[in-house]
Tab-separated table of C-alpha atoms and ligand atoms in Angstrom:
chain	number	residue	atom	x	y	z
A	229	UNK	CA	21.146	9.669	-8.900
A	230	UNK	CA	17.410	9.210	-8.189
A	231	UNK	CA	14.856	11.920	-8.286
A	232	UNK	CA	13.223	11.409	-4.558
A	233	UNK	CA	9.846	12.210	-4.350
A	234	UNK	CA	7.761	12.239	-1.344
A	235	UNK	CA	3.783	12.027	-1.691
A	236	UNK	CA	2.634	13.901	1.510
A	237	UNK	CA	-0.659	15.399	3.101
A	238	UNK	CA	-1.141	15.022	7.064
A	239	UNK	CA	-4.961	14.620	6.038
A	240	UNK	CA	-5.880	11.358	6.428
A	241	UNK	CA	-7.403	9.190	3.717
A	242	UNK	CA	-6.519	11.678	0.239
A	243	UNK	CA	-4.652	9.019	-1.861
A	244	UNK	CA	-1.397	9.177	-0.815
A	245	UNK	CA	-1.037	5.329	-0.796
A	246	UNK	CA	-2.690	4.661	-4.181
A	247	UNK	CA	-0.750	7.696	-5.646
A	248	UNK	CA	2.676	6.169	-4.867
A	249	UNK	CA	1.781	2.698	-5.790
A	250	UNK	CA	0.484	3.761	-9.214
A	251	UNK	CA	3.290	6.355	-9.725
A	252	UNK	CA	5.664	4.013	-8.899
A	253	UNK	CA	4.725	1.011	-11.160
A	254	UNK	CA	3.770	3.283	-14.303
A	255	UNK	CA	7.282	4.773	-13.608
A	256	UNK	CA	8.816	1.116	-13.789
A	257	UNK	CA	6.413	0.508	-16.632
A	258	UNK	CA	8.339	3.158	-18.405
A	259	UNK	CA	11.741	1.178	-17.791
A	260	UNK	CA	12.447	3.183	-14.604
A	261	UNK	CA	14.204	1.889	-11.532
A	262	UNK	CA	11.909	2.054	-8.957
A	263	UNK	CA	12.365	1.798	-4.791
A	264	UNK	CA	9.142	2.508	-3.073
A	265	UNK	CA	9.850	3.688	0.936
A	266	UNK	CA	6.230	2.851	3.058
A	267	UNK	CA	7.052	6.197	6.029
A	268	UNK	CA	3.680	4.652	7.632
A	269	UNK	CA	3.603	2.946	10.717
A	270	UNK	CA	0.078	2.036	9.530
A	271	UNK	CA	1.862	-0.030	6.565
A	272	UNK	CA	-0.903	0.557	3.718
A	273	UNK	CA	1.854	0.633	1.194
A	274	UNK	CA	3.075	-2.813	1.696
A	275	UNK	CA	-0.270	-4.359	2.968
A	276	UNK	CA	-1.163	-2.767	-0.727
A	277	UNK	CA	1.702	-4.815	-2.393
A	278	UNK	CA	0.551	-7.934	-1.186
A	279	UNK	CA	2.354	-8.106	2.601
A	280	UNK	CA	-1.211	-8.256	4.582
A	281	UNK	CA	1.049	-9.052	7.633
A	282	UNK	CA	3.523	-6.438	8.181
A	283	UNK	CA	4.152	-6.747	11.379
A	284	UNK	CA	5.832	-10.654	10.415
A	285	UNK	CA	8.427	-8.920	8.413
A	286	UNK	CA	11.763	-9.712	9.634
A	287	UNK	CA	13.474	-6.515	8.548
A	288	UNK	CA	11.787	-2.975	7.755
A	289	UNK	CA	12.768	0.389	7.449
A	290	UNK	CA	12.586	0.432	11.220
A	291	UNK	CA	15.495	-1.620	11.596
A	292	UNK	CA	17.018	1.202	8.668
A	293	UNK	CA	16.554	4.072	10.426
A	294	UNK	CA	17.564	2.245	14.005
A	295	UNK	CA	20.958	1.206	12.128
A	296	UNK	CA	21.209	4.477	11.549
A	297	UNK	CA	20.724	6.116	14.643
A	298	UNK	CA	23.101	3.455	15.924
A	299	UNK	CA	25.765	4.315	13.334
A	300	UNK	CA	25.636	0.626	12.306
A	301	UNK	CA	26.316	-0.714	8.680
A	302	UNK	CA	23.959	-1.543	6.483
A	303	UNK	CA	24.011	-4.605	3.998
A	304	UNK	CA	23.447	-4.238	0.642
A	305	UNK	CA	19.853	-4.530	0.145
A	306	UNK	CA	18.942	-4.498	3.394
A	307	UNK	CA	14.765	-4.747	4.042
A	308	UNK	CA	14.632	-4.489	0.259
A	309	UNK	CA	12.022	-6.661	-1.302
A	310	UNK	CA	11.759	-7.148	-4.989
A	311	UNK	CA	7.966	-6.482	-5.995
A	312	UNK	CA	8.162	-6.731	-9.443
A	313	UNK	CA	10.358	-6.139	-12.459
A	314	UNK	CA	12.050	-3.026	-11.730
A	315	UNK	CA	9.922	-2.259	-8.522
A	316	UNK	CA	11.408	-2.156	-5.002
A	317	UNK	CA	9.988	-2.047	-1.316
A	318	UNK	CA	10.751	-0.901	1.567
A	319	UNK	CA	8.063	-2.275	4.044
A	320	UNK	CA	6.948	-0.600	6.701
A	321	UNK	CA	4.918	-1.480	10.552
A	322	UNK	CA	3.125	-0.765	13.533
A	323	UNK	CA	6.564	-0.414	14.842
A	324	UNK	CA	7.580	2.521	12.852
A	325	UNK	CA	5.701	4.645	15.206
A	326	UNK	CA	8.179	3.889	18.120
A	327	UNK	CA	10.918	4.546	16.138
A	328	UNK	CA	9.586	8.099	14.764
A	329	UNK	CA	8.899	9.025	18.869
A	330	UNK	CA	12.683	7.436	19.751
A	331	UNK	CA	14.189	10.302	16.684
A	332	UNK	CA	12.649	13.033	18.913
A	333	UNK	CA	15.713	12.455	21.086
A	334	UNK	CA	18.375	11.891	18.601
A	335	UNK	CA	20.905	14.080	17.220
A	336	UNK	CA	20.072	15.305	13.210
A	337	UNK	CA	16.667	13.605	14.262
A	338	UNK	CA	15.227	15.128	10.652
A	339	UNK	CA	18.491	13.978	8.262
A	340	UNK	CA	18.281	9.971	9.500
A	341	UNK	CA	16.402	8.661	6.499
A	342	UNK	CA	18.362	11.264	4.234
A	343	UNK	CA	21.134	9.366	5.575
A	344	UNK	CA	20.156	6.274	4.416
A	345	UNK	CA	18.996	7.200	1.164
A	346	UNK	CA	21.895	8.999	0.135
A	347	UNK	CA	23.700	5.267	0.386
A	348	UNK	CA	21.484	3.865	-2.136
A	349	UNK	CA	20.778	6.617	-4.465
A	350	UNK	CA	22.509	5.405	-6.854
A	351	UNK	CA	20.948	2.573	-7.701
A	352	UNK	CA	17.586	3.912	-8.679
A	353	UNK	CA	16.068	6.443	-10.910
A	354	UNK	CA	13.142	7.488	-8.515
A	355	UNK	CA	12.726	6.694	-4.941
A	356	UNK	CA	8.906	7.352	-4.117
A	357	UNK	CA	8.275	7.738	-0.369
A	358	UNK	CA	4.491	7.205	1.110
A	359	UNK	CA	4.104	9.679	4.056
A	360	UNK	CA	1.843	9.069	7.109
A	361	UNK	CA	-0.817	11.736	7.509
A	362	UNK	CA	0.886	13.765	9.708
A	363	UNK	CA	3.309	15.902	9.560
A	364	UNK	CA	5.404	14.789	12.636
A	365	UNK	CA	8.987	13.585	12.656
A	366	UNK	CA	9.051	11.377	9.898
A	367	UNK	CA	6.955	12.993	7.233
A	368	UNK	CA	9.575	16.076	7.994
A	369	UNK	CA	12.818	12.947	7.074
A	370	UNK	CA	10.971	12.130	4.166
A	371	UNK	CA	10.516	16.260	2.845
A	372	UNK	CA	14.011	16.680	4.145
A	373	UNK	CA	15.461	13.834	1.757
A	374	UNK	CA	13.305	15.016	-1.078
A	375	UNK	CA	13.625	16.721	-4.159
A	376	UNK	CA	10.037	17.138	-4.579
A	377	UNK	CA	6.532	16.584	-2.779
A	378	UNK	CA	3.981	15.448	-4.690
A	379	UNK	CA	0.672	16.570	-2.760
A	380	UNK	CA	-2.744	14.743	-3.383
A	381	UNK	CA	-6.069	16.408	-2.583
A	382	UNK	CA	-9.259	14.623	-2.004
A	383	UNK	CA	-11.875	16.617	-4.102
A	384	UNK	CA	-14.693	15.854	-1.726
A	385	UNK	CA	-13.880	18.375	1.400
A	386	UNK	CA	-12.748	22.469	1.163
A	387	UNK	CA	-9.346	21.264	1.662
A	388	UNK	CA	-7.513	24.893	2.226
A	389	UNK	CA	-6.991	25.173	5.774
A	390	UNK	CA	-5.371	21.869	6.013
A	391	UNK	CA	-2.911	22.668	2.804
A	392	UNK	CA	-2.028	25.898	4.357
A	393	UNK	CA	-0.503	23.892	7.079
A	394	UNK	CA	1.376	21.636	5.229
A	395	UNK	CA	3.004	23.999	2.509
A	396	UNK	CA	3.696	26.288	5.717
A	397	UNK	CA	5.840	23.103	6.824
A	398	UNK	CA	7.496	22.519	3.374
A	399	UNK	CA	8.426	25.763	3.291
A	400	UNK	CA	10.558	25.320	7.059
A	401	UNK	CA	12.142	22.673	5.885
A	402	UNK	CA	13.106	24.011	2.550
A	403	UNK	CA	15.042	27.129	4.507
A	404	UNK	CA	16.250	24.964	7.140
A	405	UNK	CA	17.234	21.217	6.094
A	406	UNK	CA	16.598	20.701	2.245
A	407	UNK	CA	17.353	24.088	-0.417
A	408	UNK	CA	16.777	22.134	-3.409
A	409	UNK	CA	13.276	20.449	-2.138
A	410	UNK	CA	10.467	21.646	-4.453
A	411	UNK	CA	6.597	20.778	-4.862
A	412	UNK	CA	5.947	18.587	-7.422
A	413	UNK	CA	2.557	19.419	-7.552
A	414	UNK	CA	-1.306	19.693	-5.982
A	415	UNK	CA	-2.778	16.093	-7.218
A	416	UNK	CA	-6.872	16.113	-7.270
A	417	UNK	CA	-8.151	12.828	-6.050
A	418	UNK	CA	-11.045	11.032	-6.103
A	419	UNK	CA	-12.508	13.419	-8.579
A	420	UNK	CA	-16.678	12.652	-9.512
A	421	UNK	CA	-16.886	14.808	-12.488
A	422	UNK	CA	-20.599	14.641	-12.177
A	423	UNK	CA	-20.734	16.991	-9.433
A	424	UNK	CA	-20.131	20.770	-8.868
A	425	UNK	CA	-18.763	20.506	-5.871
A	426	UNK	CA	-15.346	18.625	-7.659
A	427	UNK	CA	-15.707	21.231	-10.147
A	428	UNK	CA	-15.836	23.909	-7.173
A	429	UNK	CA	-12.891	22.972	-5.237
A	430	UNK	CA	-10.935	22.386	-8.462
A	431	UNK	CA	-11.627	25.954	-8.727
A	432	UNK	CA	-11.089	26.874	-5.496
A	433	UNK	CA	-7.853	24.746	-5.483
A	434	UNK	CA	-6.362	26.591	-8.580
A	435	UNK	CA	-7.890	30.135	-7.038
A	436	UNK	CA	-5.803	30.076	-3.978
A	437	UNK	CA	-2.658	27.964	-4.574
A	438	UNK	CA	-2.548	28.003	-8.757
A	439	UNK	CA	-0.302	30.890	-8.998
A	440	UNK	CA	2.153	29.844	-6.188
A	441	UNK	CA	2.229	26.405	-6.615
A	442	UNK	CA	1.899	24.090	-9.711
A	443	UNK	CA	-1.593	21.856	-9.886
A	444	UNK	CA	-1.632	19.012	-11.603
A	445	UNK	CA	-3.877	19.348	-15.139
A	446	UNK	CA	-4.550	15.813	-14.362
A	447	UNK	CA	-7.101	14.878	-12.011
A	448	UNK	CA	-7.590	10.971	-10.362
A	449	UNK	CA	-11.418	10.251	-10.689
A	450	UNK	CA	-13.662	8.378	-8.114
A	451	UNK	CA	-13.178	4.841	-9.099
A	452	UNK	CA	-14.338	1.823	-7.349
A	453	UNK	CA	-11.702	-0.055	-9.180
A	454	UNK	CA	-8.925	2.126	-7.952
A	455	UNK	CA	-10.642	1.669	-3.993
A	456	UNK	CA	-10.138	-1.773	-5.035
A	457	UNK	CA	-6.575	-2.223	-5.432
A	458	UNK	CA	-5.216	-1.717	-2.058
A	459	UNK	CA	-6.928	-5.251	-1.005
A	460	UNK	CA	-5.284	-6.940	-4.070
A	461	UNK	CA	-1.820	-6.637	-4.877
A	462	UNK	CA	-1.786	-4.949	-8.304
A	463	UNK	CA	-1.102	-2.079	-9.568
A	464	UNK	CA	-4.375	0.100	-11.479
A	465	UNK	CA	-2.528	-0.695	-14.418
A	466	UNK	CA	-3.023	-4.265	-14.135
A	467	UNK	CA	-6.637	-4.727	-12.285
A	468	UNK	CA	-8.272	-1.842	-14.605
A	469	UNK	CA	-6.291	-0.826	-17.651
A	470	UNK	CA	-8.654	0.327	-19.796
A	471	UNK	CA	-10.436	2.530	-16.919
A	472	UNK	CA	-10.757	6.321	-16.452
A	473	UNK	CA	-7.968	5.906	-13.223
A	474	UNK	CA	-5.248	4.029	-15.099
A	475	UNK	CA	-5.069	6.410	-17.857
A	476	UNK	CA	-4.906	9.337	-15.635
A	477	UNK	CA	-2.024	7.711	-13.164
A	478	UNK	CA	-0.759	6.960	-16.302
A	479	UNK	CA	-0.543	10.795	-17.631
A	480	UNK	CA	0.716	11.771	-14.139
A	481	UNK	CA	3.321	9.439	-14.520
A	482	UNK	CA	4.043	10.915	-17.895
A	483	UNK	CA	3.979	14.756	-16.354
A	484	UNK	CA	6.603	13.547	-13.652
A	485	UNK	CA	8.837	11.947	-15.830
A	486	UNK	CA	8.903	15.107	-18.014
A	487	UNK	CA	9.504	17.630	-14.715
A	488	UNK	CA	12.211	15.631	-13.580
A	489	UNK	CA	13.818	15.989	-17.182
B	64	LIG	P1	-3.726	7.560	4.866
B	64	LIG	O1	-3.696	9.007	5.195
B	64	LIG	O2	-4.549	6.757	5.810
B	64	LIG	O3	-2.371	6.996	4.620
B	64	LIG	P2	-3.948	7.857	2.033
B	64	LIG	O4	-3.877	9.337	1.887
B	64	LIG	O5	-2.734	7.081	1.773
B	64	LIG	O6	-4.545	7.463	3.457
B	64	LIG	P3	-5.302	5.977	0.323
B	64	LIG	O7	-5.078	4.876	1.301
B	64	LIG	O8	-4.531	5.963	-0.934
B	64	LIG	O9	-5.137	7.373	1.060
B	64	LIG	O10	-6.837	6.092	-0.068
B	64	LIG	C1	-7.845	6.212	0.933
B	64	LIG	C2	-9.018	5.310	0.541
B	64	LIG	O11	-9.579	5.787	-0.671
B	64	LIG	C3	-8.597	3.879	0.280
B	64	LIG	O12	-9.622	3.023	0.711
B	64	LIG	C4	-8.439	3.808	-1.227
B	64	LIG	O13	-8.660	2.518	-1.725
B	64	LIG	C5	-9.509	4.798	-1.688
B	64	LIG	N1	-9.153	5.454	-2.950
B	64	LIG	C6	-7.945	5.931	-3.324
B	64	LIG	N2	-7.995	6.488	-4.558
B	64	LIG	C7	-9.273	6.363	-4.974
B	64	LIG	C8	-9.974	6.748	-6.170
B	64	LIG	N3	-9.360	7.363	-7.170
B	64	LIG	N4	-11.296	6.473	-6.235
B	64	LIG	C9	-11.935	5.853	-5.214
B	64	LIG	N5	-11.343	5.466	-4.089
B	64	LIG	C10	-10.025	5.712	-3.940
B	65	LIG	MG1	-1.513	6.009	3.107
């Protein structure tokens, strides 16, 4: 059974997308089965793993979750594309965003891509799904599939308001759809070390939310290199592996692998 974790924050622009390609290749560095799910109708995921035309792929995980609604079968494989050696995609596009406003009107609108996942689960040792900032329809599947949420913080804005909002919504679906869902952790991003106000709302982060919610010791730091990637096709690993970035995706991937132990 795969550990499914979903990498969520309705703020815009906070690393999501980076965070869930380098999680997911240092996981399938470390010899783990890998699927990676884009949940973005803006498709940075698989623009980010070299598909800079989303909208030309024949089959996405809009034609999943439409199977789905539709009670159709799905073939083995289905929208999958092999990235790498142990690495999976489902692609994502523009489309997606039609889909997530048909669920509105469906019945078990929140449990369609728990549906689908639950057919494939076994075929993977970590399914890693990329959320769209919000925290509409589909972000709500992807928590309600999830074991954990891995949330990632930009460390260049007060971000509590904003977090209040989304653990408020973890929490609802954690009564309602998903008991076992958890959060993996807070994940600081974009972290310049050389300036106070990181430092402060590292603080600030650990103040309000350390003793409720686990933060990450590990901390992404501002790194042209990692900016870089989502333009390239690579993982940080492989454009930058000697950098500050790819040693600490690395450790995160590390600290996951140990929590899901
Ligand atoms: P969205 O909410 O639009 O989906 P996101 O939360 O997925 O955004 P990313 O796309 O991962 O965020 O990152 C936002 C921007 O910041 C991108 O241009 C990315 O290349 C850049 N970026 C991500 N991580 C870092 C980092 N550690 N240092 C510098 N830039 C970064
Ligand atoms: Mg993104």
């Amino acid at each position: 059974m795969a550990r499914i974790i979903a990498i969520a924050n309705q703020k815009g622009g906070v690393g999501k997308t980076t965070t869930a390609v380098n999680l997911g290749t240092g996981l399938a560095s470390e010899g783990k089965k890998v699927l990676l799910i884009d949940g973005d109708p803006q498709a940075s995921l698989t623009i980010s793993l070299g598909y800079d035309e989303p909208d030309k792929l024949e089959d996405s995980l809009v034609d999943i979750l439409t199977m789905v609604v539709n009670d159709e079968e799905i073939p083995d494989n289905f929208a999958s594309i092999k990235i790498r050696d142990n690495v999976d995609l489902i692609p994502s596009n523009i489309e997606l965003s039609a889909v997530e406003i048909s669920l509105v009107n469906t019945m078990s609108r929140e449990l369609v891509l728990k549906s689908y996942i639950d057919s494939i689960n076994d075929k993977y040792d970590y399914i890693i799904i990329d959320c769209m900032p919000s925290l509409g329809v589909m972000t709500v599947n992807a928590l309600a599939c999830a074991d954990s949420v891995l949330i990632p913080v930009q460390a260049a804005y007060l971000p509590v308001k904003g977090l209040q909002q989304l653990i408020k919504t973890i929490y609802t679906v954690k009564r309602r759809l998903n008991g076992k869902l958890e959060i993996e952790g807070i994940l600081l991003t974009m972290v310049d070390s050389r300036t106070n106000f990181a430092k402060d709302i590292a603080l600030e982060v650990n103040e309000v939310y350390g003793k409720t919610i686990p933060v990450f010791p590990i901390e992404i730091p501002l790194s042209v290199r990692a900016a870089e990637i989502s333009s390239l096709a690579k993982s940080i690993y492989e454009y930058d592996p000697k950098g500050k970035a790819a040693s600490a995706y690395l450790s995160l991937t590390r600290e996951v692998m140990a929590h899901g132990c």
